[in-house]
XYZ file of C-alpha atoms in Angstrom:
73
model
C 6.342 -2.661 -9.661
C 7.535 -3.262 -6.128
C 6.089 -5.928 -3.832
C 7.059 -5.441 -0.187
C 4.668 -7.542 1.838
C 3.329 -11.017 2.320
C -0.101 -12.174 1.332
C -2.139 -11.019 4.323
C -2.118 -9.796 7.894
C -3.417 -12.054 10.641
C -4.218 -9.369 13.216
C -4.507 -5.612 13.730
C -0.891 -5.329 14.892
C 0.408 -6.830 11.647
C -2.036 -4.735 9.615
C -0.807 -1.533 11.280
C 2.819 -2.490 10.673
C 2.135 -3.232 6.992
C 0.145 -0.008 6.638
C 3.115 1.976 7.972
C 5.472 0.115 5.611
C 3.260 1.042 2.676
C 3.267 4.693 3.747
C 7.090 4.640 3.900
C 7.295 3.009 0.482
C 4.917 5.567 -1.030
C 6.984 8.406 0.423
C 10.217 6.860 -0.915
C 8.712 6.450 -4.387
C 7.467 10.045 -4.337
C 10.903 11.328 -3.315
C 12.638 9.222 -5.965
C 10.334 10.562 -8.658
C 10.894 14.142 -7.493
C 14.676 13.704 -7.575
C 14.817 11.792 -10.845
C 11.850 13.218 -12.678
C 8.840 11.165 -13.568
C 8.101 9.926 -17.057
C 4.834 10.791 -18.794
C 4.597 7.103 -19.725
C 3.590 5.480 -16.426
C 5.057 2.163 -17.557
C 8.499 3.728 -17.036
C 7.829 4.862 -13.460
C 8.160 2.976 -10.198
C 4.867 1.558 -8.980
C 3.666 -0.128 -5.826
C 1.120 -2.910 -5.564
C -0.976 -2.630 -2.401
C -2.514 -5.810 -1.071
C -5.773 -5.022 0.693
C -5.471 -8.208 2.737
C -2.193 -6.895 4.158
C -3.630 -3.701 5.615
C -6.822 -5.222 7.015
C -6.849 -8.666 8.638
C -10.560 -9.068 7.984
C -10.621 -7.829 4.407
C -13.510 -9.120 2.379
C -14.687 -7.715 -0.927
C -18.022 -6.804 0.624
C -16.174 -4.369 2.934
C -14.024 -2.849 0.202
C -15.594 0.621 0.543
C -14.583 0.787 4.224
C -11.051 -0.281 3.364
C -10.922 2.332 0.611
C -11.790 5.041 3.140
C -9.072 3.811 5.509
C -6.509 3.806 2.714
C -7.160 7.395 1.636
C -7.043 8.909 5.130
């Protein structure tokens, strides 16, 4: 597992920056797995923990569906 960010963003600018960093990390992990082959046992693969509070400064559980839609765009 790879943790790249702090606990939360304080504003939209930080949230956008963190969102872009996550996208870069996801792309790097994908490329690594393509080059090195992925294992059928996911415990042996690189993973990334995404903190919802990092990509939305006003994240609240009640708005989780909206955040989910933003994340999959």
